[in-house]
Coordinates of C-alpha atoms and ligand atoms in Angstrom, one line a residue:
M1399 CA 0.0 0.0 0.0
D1400 CA 1.1 3.3 -1.1
R1401 CA 0.9 5.7 1.9
T1402 CA 2.9 8.1 0.7
R1403 CA 0.3 9.7 -1.4
A1404 CA -2.5 9.6 0.8
P1405 CA -1.7 13.0 2.4
A1406 CA -1.0 15.0 -0.2
L1407 CA -4.5 13.8 -1.7
L1408 CA -6.2 14.3 1.5
S1409 CA -5.0 17.7 2.0
Q1410 CA -5.9 18.6 -1.6
R1411 CA -9.3 17.6 -1.3
K1412 CA -9.2 19.7 1.6
R1413 CA -8.4 22.3 -0.3
Q1414 CA -10.7 21.8 -2.7
K1415 CA -13.7 21.4 -0.5
G1416 CA -12.4 25.2 0.8
M1417 CA -12.2 23.9 4.6
P1418 CA -10.2 26.2 6.7
S1419 CA -6.5 25.9 7.3
S1420 CA -6.3 27.0 10.8
N1421 CA -8.5 28.0 13.6
P1422 CA -10.7 30.5 12.4
S1423 CA -10.4 33.8 14.1
C1424 CA -13.2 33.3 16.4
N1425 CA -15.0 35.9 19.0
Y1426 CA -14.4 33.6 22.1
E1427 CA -12.0 34.6 24.4
I1428 CA -9.4 31.5 25.0
K1429 CA -9.1 30.8 28.6
F1430 CA -7.4 27.6 28.5
S1431 CA -4.4 28.1 26.5
K1432 CA -2.3 25.5 27.4
F1433 CA -4.7 23.0 26.1
V1434 CA -5.0 23.0 21.8
I1435 CA -7.7 20.1 21.3
F1436 CA -8.4 18.6 17.6
I1437 CA -11.2 16.7 17.5
M1438 CA -11.1 13.7 14.8
Q1439 CA -13.8 13.5 12.1
R1440 CA -13.6 10.1 11.6
K1441 CA -16.7 8.1 12.3
M1442 CA -17.8 11.2 14.3
G1443 CA -19.2 13.0 11.2
K1444 CA -18.7 16.7 9.8
T1445 CA -21.8 17.8 11.3
R1446 CA -21.1 16.8 15.1
R1447 CA -17.6 17.7 15.4
T1448 CA -18.5 21.1 14.0
F1449 CA -21.1 21.5 16.7
L1450 CA -18.5 20.1 19.2
M1451 CA -15.7 22.4 18.1
E1452 CA -18.0 25.7 18.8
L1453 CA -19.0 24.2 22.0
A1454 CA -15.4 24.0 23.2
R1455 CA -14.6 27.2 21.6
R1456 CA -17.6 29.2 23.3
K1457 CA -16.2 27.7 26.8
G1458 CA -13.3 29.4 26.1
F1459 CA -11.3 26.2 25.0
R1460 CA -8.6 26.5 22.5
V1461 CA -9.8 24.1 19.4
E1462 CA -7.6 23.6 16.1
S1463 CA -9.6 22.3 12.8
E1464 CA -6.4 21.2 11.3
L1465 CA -3.8 19.0 12.8
S1466 CA -1.3 21.6 13.5
D1467 CA 2.0 21.8 15.2
S1468 CA 0.5 23.3 18.5
V1469 CA -2.2 20.6 19.3
T1470 CA -1.7 19.1 22.3
H1471 CA -4.7 17.0 22.9
I1472 CA -6.6 14.9 20.3
V1473 CA -10.0 13.5 20.7
A1474 CA -11.7 10.8 19.1
E1475 CA -15.1 9.1 19.1
N1476 CA -15.5 5.5 18.5
N1477 CA -12.1 4.8 17.7
S1478 CA -9.5 2.5 19.0
Y1479 CA -6.1 3.7 20.6
L1480 CA -4.6 1.6 17.2
E1481 CA -6.9 3.0 14.7
V1482 CA -6.0 6.7 16.0
L1483 CA -2.5 5.6 15.7
D1484 CA -3.2 4.5 12.0
W1485 CA -4.8 7.7 10.8
L1486 CA -2.0 9.7 12.6
R1487 CA 0.5 7.7 10.3
E1488 CA -2.0 8.6 7.3
Q1489 CA -1.6 12.3 8.2
A1490 CA 1.9 11.6 7.9
V1491 CA 2.7 12.0 11.5
G1492 CA 5.7 10.5 12.8
D1493 CA 5.9 11.1 16.6
S1494 CA 2.4 10.4 18.1
S1495 CA 3.4 10.7 21.7
R1496 CA 3.7 14.4 21.9
F1497 CA -0.2 14.0 21.6
E1498 CA -2.5 12.9 24.8
L1499 CA -5.1 10.9 22.8
L1500 CA -8.1 10.7 24.6
D1501 CA -11.5 9.2 24.5
I1502 CA -14.5 11.7 23.8
S1503 CA -15.8 11.1 27.5
W1504 CA -12.8 13.5 28.5
F1505 CA -14.2 16.1 26.1
T1506 CA -17.6 15.7 27.5
A1507 CA -16.3 15.9 30.9
C1508 CA -14.5 18.7 30.3
M1509 CA -17.4 20.1 28.5
E1510 CA -19.5 19.2 32.0
A1511 CA -16.6 21.0 33.9
G1512 CA -16.6 24.2 32.1
R1513 CA -12.9 23.8 32.6
P1514 CA -9.8 21.2 31.6
V1515 CA -10.2 18.0 33.6
D1516 CA -7.1 15.6 34.5
S1517 CA -6.7 13.5 31.6
D1518 CA -5.9 10.4 33.9
M1519 CA -6.1 7.1 32.8
K1520 CA -9.5 6.1 32.5
Y1521 CA -9.9 9.0 29.6
R1522 CA -6.7 7.8 28.0
L1523 CA -6.9 5.8 24.8
T1524 CA -4.4 2.9 25.4
E1525 CA -3.6 -0.1 23.7
Q1526 CA -5.2 -2.3 25.9
D1527 CA -8.3 -1.0 25.1
Q1528 CA -10.5 -3.3 23.4
S1529 CA -11.3 -2.2 19.6
P1530 CA -14.6 -1.1 19.9
P1531 CA -15.9 -0.7 15.9
V1532 CA -16.1 -4.7 15.8
N1533 CA -17.6 -4.8 12.5
I1534 CA -20.4 -7.1 13.2
L1535 CA -21.2 -8.1 9.9
E1536 CA -17.6 -9.0 9.3
S1537 CA -17.3 -11.1 12.2
K1538 CA -20.3 -13.2 11.4
V1539 CA -17.9 -13.9 8.0
P1540 CA -15.1 -15.5 9.6
S1541 CA -13.9 -17.4 6.6
F1542 CA -13.6 -13.9 4.4
I1543 CA -10.2 -13.0 4.3
P1544 CA -9.3 -9.7 2.1
S1545 CA -5.4 -10.9 1.1
K1546 CA -7.5 -13.9 -0.8
V1547 CA -9.8 -11.7 -2.8
S1548 CA -9.3 -12.1 -6.4
Q1549 CA -8.8 -9.6 -9.0
Y1550 CA -10.9 -11.5 -11.1
S1551 CA -14.6 -10.9 -10.6
C1552 CA -15.0 -14.4 -12.2
Q1553 CA -13.4 -15.8 -8.8
R1554 CA -15.6 -13.9 -6.7
K1555 CA -19.3 -14.6 -6.4
T1556 CA -21.2 -11.2 -6.4
T1557 CA -25.0 -11.1 -5.7
L1558 CA -27.5 -8.2 -6.1
N1559 CA -27.0 -7.8 -2.3
N1560 CA -24.5 -4.9 -2.0
Y1561 CA -23.4 -3.5 1.6
N1562 CA -21.4 -0.6 0.2
K1563 CA -23.8 0.9 -2.5
K1564 CA -22.7 4.6 -1.1
F1565 CA -19.1 3.7 -2.5
T1566 CA -20.3 2.1 -5.5
D1567 CA -22.6 4.4 -6.8
A1568 CA -19.8 7.4 -6.4
F1569 CA -17.2 5.1 -8.6
E1570 CA -20.0 4.3 -11.1
I1571 CA -20.2 8.2 -11.5
M1572 CA -16.5 8.5 -11.7
A1573 CA -16.4 6.1 -14.3
E1574 CA -19.2 7.1 -16.3
N1575 CA -17.4 10.3 -16.8
Y1576 CA -14.3 9.0 -17.7
E1577 CA -16.1 6.8 -20.1
F1578 CA -17.4 9.9 -21.3
K1579 CA -13.8 11.6 -21.5
E1580 CA -12.8 8.0 -23.2
S1581 CA -10.3 7.3 -20.5
E1582 CA -10.5 3.7 -20.6
I1583 CA -7.7 3.0 -18.1
F1584 CA -9.5 5.2 -15.3
C1585 CA -13.1 4.1 -16.6
L1586 CA -12.1 0.2 -15.5
E1587 CA -10.1 1.4 -12.5
F1588 CA -13.6 2.3 -11.0
L1589 CA -15.2 0.2 -12.4
R1590 CA -13.4 -2.9 -11.1
A1591 CA -13.1 -1.0 -7.4
A1592 CA -16.9 -1.0 -7.6
S1593 CA -17.2 -4.4 -8.8
V1594 CA -14.6 -5.7 -5.5
L1595 CA -16.4 -3.3 -3.2
K1596 CA -20.4 -5.0 -4.4
F1597 CA -18.6 -8.6 -3.4
L1598 CA -17.7 -7.5 0.1
P1599 CA -19.8 -9.1 2.6
F1600 CA -20.1 -6.2 5.0
P1601 CA -20.2 -2.3 4.7
V1602 CA -16.9 -0.5 4.6
T1603 CA -16.6 1.5 8.0
R1604 CA -12.8 2.4 7.8
M1605 CA -10.2 2.1 5.7
K1606 CA -8.7 -0.7 7.4
D1607 CA -11.6 -2.5 5.8
I1608 CA -10.2 -2.3 2.7
Q1609 CA -6.4 -2.7 3.1
E1610 CA -5.7 -5.7 1.8
L1611 CA -8.6 -5.8 -1.3
P1612 CA -7.2 -6.1 -5.2
C1613 CA -8.2 -2.8 -7.6
M1614 CA -7.7 0.1 -4.3
G1615 CA -5.8 2.5 -6.3
D1616 CA -5.0 6.0 -4.8
R1617 CA -7.9 7.6 -6.5
V1618 CA -10.3 5.2 -5.5
R1619 CA -9.0 4.8 -1.9
D1620 CA -9.2 8.8 -1.7
V1621 CA -12.8 8.7 -3.0
I1622 CA -13.7 6.0 -0.3
E1623 CA -12.2 7.9 2.7
E1624 CA -13.8 11.1 2.1
I1625 CA -17.1 8.9 2.2
I1626 CA -16.2 7.3 5.2
E1627 CA -15.5 10.6 6.4
E1628 CA -18.1 13.0 5.0
G1629 CA -20.7 10.6 4.1
E1630 CA -20.4 11.8 0.4
S1631 CA -17.7 12.0 -2.3
S1632 CA -17.0 16.2 -3.1
R1633 CA -15.8 14.3 -6.5
A1634 CA -18.8 12.5 -7.5
K1635 CA -20.8 15.2 -6.6
E1636 CA -18.2 17.8 -8.6
V1637 CA -19.0 15.3 -11.7
L1638 CA -22.8 15.5 -11.0
D1639 CA -22.4 19.2 -11.3
D1640 CA -20.5 19.3 -14.1
E1641 CA -21.8 20.4 -17.7
R1642 CA -20.5 18.2 -19.6
Y1643 CA -20.9 15.1 -17.2
K1644 CA -24.9 16.6 -17.6
A1645 CA -24.9 16.6 -21.3
F1646 CA -23.5 13.5 -22.3
K1647 CA -25.3 11.5 -19.2
L1648 CA -28.5 13.3 -20.7
F1649 CA -27.4 12.6 -24.7
T1650 CA -26.6 8.8 -24.0
S1651 CA -29.7 8.5 -22.2
V1652 CA -31.2 8.3 -25.7
F1653 CA -31.5 5.0 -27.6
G1654 CA -28.6 5.1 -30.0
V1655 CA -26.7 7.8 -29.1
G1656 CA -23.1 7.2 -27.7
V1657 CA -20.3 9.0 -26.6
K1658 CA -19.0 9.8 -30.3
T1659 CA -22.3 11.5 -31.1
S1660 CA -22.5 13.1 -27.5
E1661 CA -19.3 14.7 -28.0
K1662 CA -20.4 16.0 -31.7
W1663 CA -23.7 17.5 -30.1
Y1664 CA -21.3 19.0 -27.3
R1665 CA -19.4 20.6 -29.4
K1666 CA -21.9 22.3 -31.5
G1667 CA -23.0 24.0 -27.8
L1668 CA -26.1 22.0 -27.5
R1669 CA -26.7 21.1 -23.7
T1670 CA -30.4 19.8 -23.8
L1671 CA -32.6 17.0 -25.8
E1672 CA -34.7 20.0 -26.7
E1673 CA -32.1 21.6 -28.1
V1674 CA -31.1 18.3 -30.3
K1675 CA -34.3 18.4 -31.6
A1676 CA -34.8 21.9 -32.6
D1677 CA -31.3 22.0 -34.5
K1678 CA -32.2 21.0 -38.0
T1679 CA -28.9 20.9 -39.4
L1680 CA -28.2 17.6 -37.4
K1681 CA -29.0 14.2 -39.5
L1682 CA -30.2 11.9 -36.7
S1683 CA -30.1 8.1 -37.6
K1684 CA -33.2 6.1 -37.8
M1685 CA -31.9 4.7 -34.1
Q1686 CA -32.0 7.9 -32.8
R1687 CA -35.1 9.3 -34.3
A1688 CA -36.6 6.0 -32.9
G1689 CA -34.7 7.0 -29.3
F1690 CA -36.6 10.5 -29.2
L1691 CA -40.0 9.0 -30.2
Y1692 CA -40.2 6.6 -27.3
Y1693 CA -37.9 8.2 -25.4
E1694 CA -40.2 8.4 -22.0
D1695 CA -40.9 5.0 -22.2
L1696 CA -37.5 3.7 -22.8
V1697 CA -36.1 5.8 -19.8
S1698 CA -38.5 4.5 -17.8
C1699 CA -36.9 1.0 -16.8
V1700 CA -38.3 -2.4 -17.8
S1701 CA -39.7 -4.3 -14.8
K1702 CA -39.7 -7.9 -14.0
A1703 CA -43.3 -8.1 -15.0
E1704 CA -42.7 -6.5 -18.2
A1705 CA -40.3 -8.8 -19.1
D1706 CA -42.3 -11.6 -18.3
A1707 CA -44.9 -10.6 -20.6
V1708 CA -42.2 -10.0 -23.4
N1709 CA -40.9 -13.2 -22.8
L1710 CA -44.3 -15.0 -23.2
I1711 CA -44.6 -12.6 -26.8
V1712 CA -41.0 -13.7 -28.1
K1713 CA -41.6 -17.7 -27.2
N1714 CA -44.8 -17.6 -28.8
T1715 CA -44.0 -16.1 -32.2
V1716 CA -40.5 -18.0 -32.4
C1717 CA -42.6 -20.8 -31.7
T1718 CA -44.9 -20.6 -34.3
F1719 CA -42.1 -21.0 -36.8
L1720 CA -40.0 -23.2 -35.2
P1721 CA -41.7 -25.5 -32.3
D1722 CA -38.3 -26.8 -31.1
A1723 CA -36.6 -23.7 -30.4
L1724 CA -35.0 -22.5 -27.1
V1725 CA -35.8 -19.0 -25.9
T1726 CA -33.9 -17.8 -22.8
I1727 CA -33.7 -14.4 -21.2
T1728 CA -30.5 -13.1 -20.6
G1729 CA -28.7 -10.1 -19.2
G1730 CA -29.3 -8.7 -16.1
F1731 CA -33.0 -10.6 -15.7
R1732 CA -31.3 -13.7 -15.9
R1733 CA -29.0 -12.4 -13.0
G1734 CA -32.3 -11.9 -10.8
K1735 CA -32.2 -8.4 -11.3
K1736 CA -35.9 -7.0 -11.1
I1737 CA -35.3 -4.1 -13.5
G1738 CA -33.1 -3.8 -16.8
H1739 CA -32.9 -0.8 -19.3
D1740 CA -33.7 -3.8 -21.7
I1741 CA -34.7 -7.4 -22.5
D1742 CA -32.2 -9.7 -23.9
F1743 CA -33.0 -13.0 -25.6
L1744 CA -31.0 -15.8 -26.9
I1745 CA -32.4 -17.9 -29.2
T1746 CA -31.3 -21.8 -30.6
N1747 CA -32.4 -24.9 -32.3
P1748 CA -31.1 -27.9 -30.7
G1749 CA -30.3 -30.7 -33.0
S1750 CA -30.7 -28.6 -36.4
R1751 CA -29.0 -26.1 -38.2
E1752 CA -30.3 -22.6 -37.3
D1753 CA -32.4 -20.9 -39.7
D1754 CA -31.1 -17.7 -41.1
E1755 CA -34.7 -17.0 -41.7
L1756 CA -36.1 -17.4 -38.5
L1757 CA -35.1 -13.3 -37.3
H1758 CA -36.6 -12.2 -40.1
K1759 CA -40.1 -14.4 -39.7
V1760 CA -40.4 -13.1 -36.4
V1761 CA -40.5 -9.6 -36.9
D1762 CA -42.1 -9.6 -39.9
L1763 CA -45.0 -11.1 -38.3
W1764 CA -44.6 -8.5 -35.2
K1765 CA -45.0 -5.9 -38.0
K1766 CA -48.0 -7.3 -39.5
Q1767 CA -49.5 -7.7 -35.8
G1768 CA -48.7 -3.9 -35.2
L1769 CA -45.9 -4.7 -32.2
L1770 CA -42.9 -3.5 -33.7
L1771 CA -42.0 0.0 -33.4
Y1772 CA -38.3 -0.6 -34.3
C1773 CA -36.2 -2.9 -35.7
D1774 CA -32.1 -3.0 -36.4
M1775 CA -31.5 -6.2 -37.6
I1776 CA -27.8 -7.1 -38.3
E1777 CA -26.9 -10.3 -40.1
S1778 CA -24.2 -12.9 -38.9
T1779 CA -20.8 -12.1 -39.5
F1780 CA -19.4 -15.2 -38.0
L1781 CA -16.8 -17.3 -40.1
K1782 CA -15.9 -21.0 -39.5
E1783 CA -13.0 -21.5 -37.4
Q1784 CA -12.3 -17.9 -36.7
L1785 CA -10.5 -17.2 -33.8
P1786 CA -12.3 -15.6 -30.8
S1787 CA -11.7 -12.1 -30.4
R1788 CA -9.1 -11.1 -27.9
Q1789 CA -10.6 -7.6 -27.7
V1790 CA -12.4 -7.7 -24.5
D1791 CA -15.5 -5.4 -25.0
A1792 CA -15.7 -6.8 -28.8
M1793 CA -19.0 -6.9 -30.1
D1794 CA -19.8 -10.7 -31.3
H1795 CA -20.9 -12.0 -34.7
F1796 CA -24.2 -13.5 -34.1
Q1797 CA -27.0 -12.5 -36.5
K1798 CA -29.4 -10.1 -34.0
C1799 CA -32.1 -7.5 -34.0
F1800 CA -32.0 -4.5 -31.5
A1801 CA -35.7 -3.8 -31.8
I1802 CA -38.4 -1.7 -29.9
L1803 CA -41.7 -3.8 -29.4
K1804 CA -44.9 -2.4 -28.2
L1805 CA -46.4 -3.7 -25.3
Y1806 CA -49.8 -3.5 -24.2
Q1807 CA -50.2 -3.0 -20.6
P1808 CA -53.5 -3.9 -18.8
R1809 CA -55.4 -1.1 -17.9
A1810 CA -55.2 -0.7 -14.2
D1811 CA -58.3 0.9 -13.1
N1812 CA -60.6 2.5 -15.7
S1813 CA -63.4 3.1 -12.6
S1814 CA -62.2 7.2 -13.0
C1815 CA -62.8 7.0 -16.8
N1816 CA -66.8 6.9 -16.1
T1817 CA -66.5 9.9 -13.8
S1818 CA -65.3 12.0 -16.9
K1819 CA -67.9 12.5 -19.4
H1820 CA -65.5 14.0 -21.9
F1821 CA -63.0 11.2 -21.5
D1822 CA -61.4 10.1 -25.0
L1823 CA -60.8 6.7 -24.9
A1824 CA -58.8 6.9 -28.3
E1825 CA -56.7 9.4 -26.5
V1826 CA -55.3 7.2 -23.7
K1827 CA -52.5 5.4 -24.3
D1828 CA -52.4 2.0 -23.3
W1829 CA -48.8 0.5 -24.7
K1830 CA -45.4 0.9 -23.4
A1831 CA -42.4 1.0 -25.9
I1832 CA -39.7 -1.7 -24.7
R1833 CA -36.5 -2.4 -25.9
V1834 CA -35.5 -6.1 -27.1
D1835 CA -32.4 -7.7 -27.9
L1836 CA -32.9 -10.9 -30.0
V1837 CA -29.9 -12.9 -30.4
I1838 CA -29.9 -16.3 -32.9
T1839 CA -26.7 -18.6 -32.3
P1840 CA -26.1 -22.1 -33.7
F1841 CA -26.4 -24.9 -30.8
E1842 CA -23.0 -25.8 -30.9
Q1843 CA -22.1 -22.2 -29.8
Y1844 CA -25.3 -21.4 -27.2
A1845 CA -23.2 -22.0 -23.9
Y1846 CA -20.8 -19.2 -25.0
A1847 CA -23.5 -16.9 -26.1
L1848 CA -25.7 -17.6 -22.7
L1849 CA -22.4 -17.0 -20.9
G1850 CA -21.4 -13.7 -22.6
W1851 CA -25.2 -12.5 -22.8
T1852 CA -25.8 -12.9 -19.1
G1853 CA -22.8 -10.5 -18.3
S1854 CA -22.7 -8.4 -16.2
R1855 CA -20.2 -6.9 -18.5
Q1856 CA -17.9 -6.5 -15.5
F1857 CA -18.2 -10.6 -15.2
G1858 CA -17.6 -11.0 -18.3
R1859 CA -14.4 -8.7 -19.2
D1860 CA -13.0 -10.5 -16.2
L1861 CA -13.6 -13.6 -17.4
R1862 CA -12.0 -12.9 -20.9
R1863 CA -9.0 -11.1 -18.8
F1864 CA -8.5 -14.4 -16.8
A1865 CA -9.0 -16.9 -19.8
N1866 CA -6.5 -15.0 -21.7
H1867 CA -4.0 -14.2 -18.4
E1868 CA -4.2 -16.9 -16.5
R1869 CA -5.2 -19.5 -18.8
K1870 CA -3.3 -18.7 -22.1
M1871 CA -6.7 -19.0 -23.8
I1872 CA -8.9 -17.0 -25.6
L1873 CA -12.7 -16.9 -24.8
D1874 CA -15.6 -14.9 -26.6
N1875 CA -19.1 -15.3 -26.9
H1876 CA -18.8 -18.2 -29.5
A1877 CA -16.1 -20.1 -28.3
L1878 CA -12.9 -21.0 -26.2
Y1879 CA -9.4 -21.5 -27.9
D1880 CA -6.8 -23.2 -26.0
R1881 CA -3.5 -21.0 -27.8
R1882 CA -0.7 -23.5 -26.3
K1883 CA -2.6 -26.8 -27.6
R1884 CA -4.2 -24.8 -30.2
I1885 CA -7.5 -26.3 -30.1
F1886 CA -10.9 -24.9 -29.7
L1887 CA -12.7 -26.0 -26.7
K1888 CA -16.3 -27.4 -26.9
A1889 CA -18.9 -27.2 -24.2
G1890 CA -22.7 -27.7 -23.9
S1891 CA -23.3 -26.1 -20.9
E1892 CA -22.2 -22.9 -18.8
E1893 CA -20.5 -25.4 -16.4
E1894 CA -18.2 -26.9 -18.7
I1895 CA -16.8 -23.7 -20.0
F1896 CA -16.0 -23.1 -16.0
A1897 CA -14.1 -26.3 -15.9
H1898 CA -12.3 -25.8 -18.9
L1899 CA -11.4 -22.9 -17.5
G1900 CA -10.5 -24.3 -14.0
L1901 CA -12.9 -22.1 -12.3
D1902 CA -15.5 -22.5 -9.8
Y1903 CA -18.9 -22.7 -11.3
V1904 CA -20.4 -19.5 -10.8
E1905 CA -24.2 -19.3 -10.7
P1906 CA -26.0 -16.5 -12.8
W1907 CA -27.1 -14.9 -9.9
E1908 CA -24.0 -14.9 -8.3
R1909 CA -22.5 -12.7 -11.3
N1910 CA -23.3 -9.3 -10.6
A1911 CA -20.0 -8.1 -10.5
Ligands
LIG2608 N1 -22.9 -8.2 -24.1 C1 -22.5 -8.8 -25.1 N2 -22.2 -8.5 -26.3 C2 -22.7 -6.8 -26.8 C3 -23.9 -6.7 -25.8 C4 -23.7 -7.1 -24.4 O1 -21.8 -9.9 -24.8 N3 -22.6 -6.6 -27.9 C5 -23.3 -8.8 -22.9 C6 -23.0 -8.1 -21.8 C7 -23.8 -7.9 -20.4 C8 -25.3 -8.3 -21.5 O2 -24.8 -8.9 -22.5 C9 -26.5 -7.7 -21.4 O3 -26.1 -6.2 -21.8 P1 -27.1 -5.6 -21.4 O4 -28.6 -5.5 -21.7 O5 -26.3 -4.2 -21.9 O6 -26.8 -5.4 -19.5 P2 -28.0 -6.2 -18.8 O7 -26.6 -6.7 -17.7 O8 -28.5 -6.8 -19.0 O9 -28.0 -4.1 -18.0 P3 -29.7 -3.9 -18.0 O10 -30.4 -4.6 -16.6 O11 -29.4 -2.7 -17.9 O12 -30.3 -4.2 -19.6
LIG2609 MG1 -30.0 -6.0 -20.6

């Protein structure tokens, strides 16, 4: 762990936040100048610390906001002696013996007495102290050994139970901002860190909790430290307030708009979707036009109930043409998510050659039924015997269709309709536009396609990275190739792929990395 950078980053952060660097010139008379108190914010929170500092100053105590050379007494709450020492080391304090390290009970006694009380043993923090903040959840999971956590998410079981959402949300904002700036390395750094914290079976409450974990670089640690101390990340907040980030976030929320298009629009000075729509010089693609047309529906997430309803439609339609076809929901819904931005389907025909026309027949029928709002058909580009792609984020070569389906919704309650004489039924929109991805795979590639399309994206990235770096194999959504033996490894199930890779099987709902 590189501690040398931590104090620099910390003070930089505090400068950015405009924290005073020394005791603000306050109006209170200092009565006890021999005692110079510093109150640790760690585990106390900013608000309580500010309150206590103000209280002590009012009572004539000298309280410093920063850990200056004049400080004589350090007061901590809910921190053990060792934790205070750790923290001091992080502040680059070499000799901690020059301070009295005291529990908050000493401070409270002083406030009650209205003068400094003896800092006798009962108030002093010592090595014999029982570490107070035992992490209850951590103690429930004795088998958890941070140094053994793999850097690859395919060697970790990550459910949707995320104890560290306040950290991972901030990381994902940081990652997205780097993605918008096309800084892939920084983006991945935060995505990997988010993935590690999603795996932890307890909430992180102190820097010690992450000490031996992988993927915790300086930038990541700095964000974690601030969230522990302040409850939120000023950097993530800055990103959320950033004009460029806000515009990119808005633009990329439109189906068919990626980072490149957003960049173009941003450079033209556009900032809102209204401005984009009003700009007649822009040439929108068919996909983007559909994105704007169904914008409201598409940004509201797809529920599990809607996914189940679309699943029925897809299965019924596919089976009209191929009764034995296997239709499987993949993506987030297969991993147990209750909402998604789209519904991903994998279609295969066990036992026989795939039917190149199937997808065309399916969308043609939907068109006739008035259910197809948009469709972008992509033909297969797969070449026999072609080696898997080494690119971690490469698109696969399956025939697929990115569609928008019209899903009729059961009318919730129409009793209110009867109360209005002027109610015009024709004006009620009784359907919702839903994004659906349909992918057709040859049966012998089905297991690989299922593994790839189930995701999560991070899980898939790490599987490929693991295969490449740890096994000298290349994995993609079509196949697994052993570079040393120069052979393709066949698999009829996901379990077999994990076995080829020498990995413990990870269930779909444990792939929420
Ligand atoms: N995937 C893939 N190749 C692509 C696109 C996606 O292998 N060209 C994989 C990665 C994750 C999975 O398919 C599903 O993709 P998304 O729908 O983007 O992700 P999701 O996990 O289903 O998330 P959401 O709930 O937002 O749909
Ligand atoms: Mg999806």
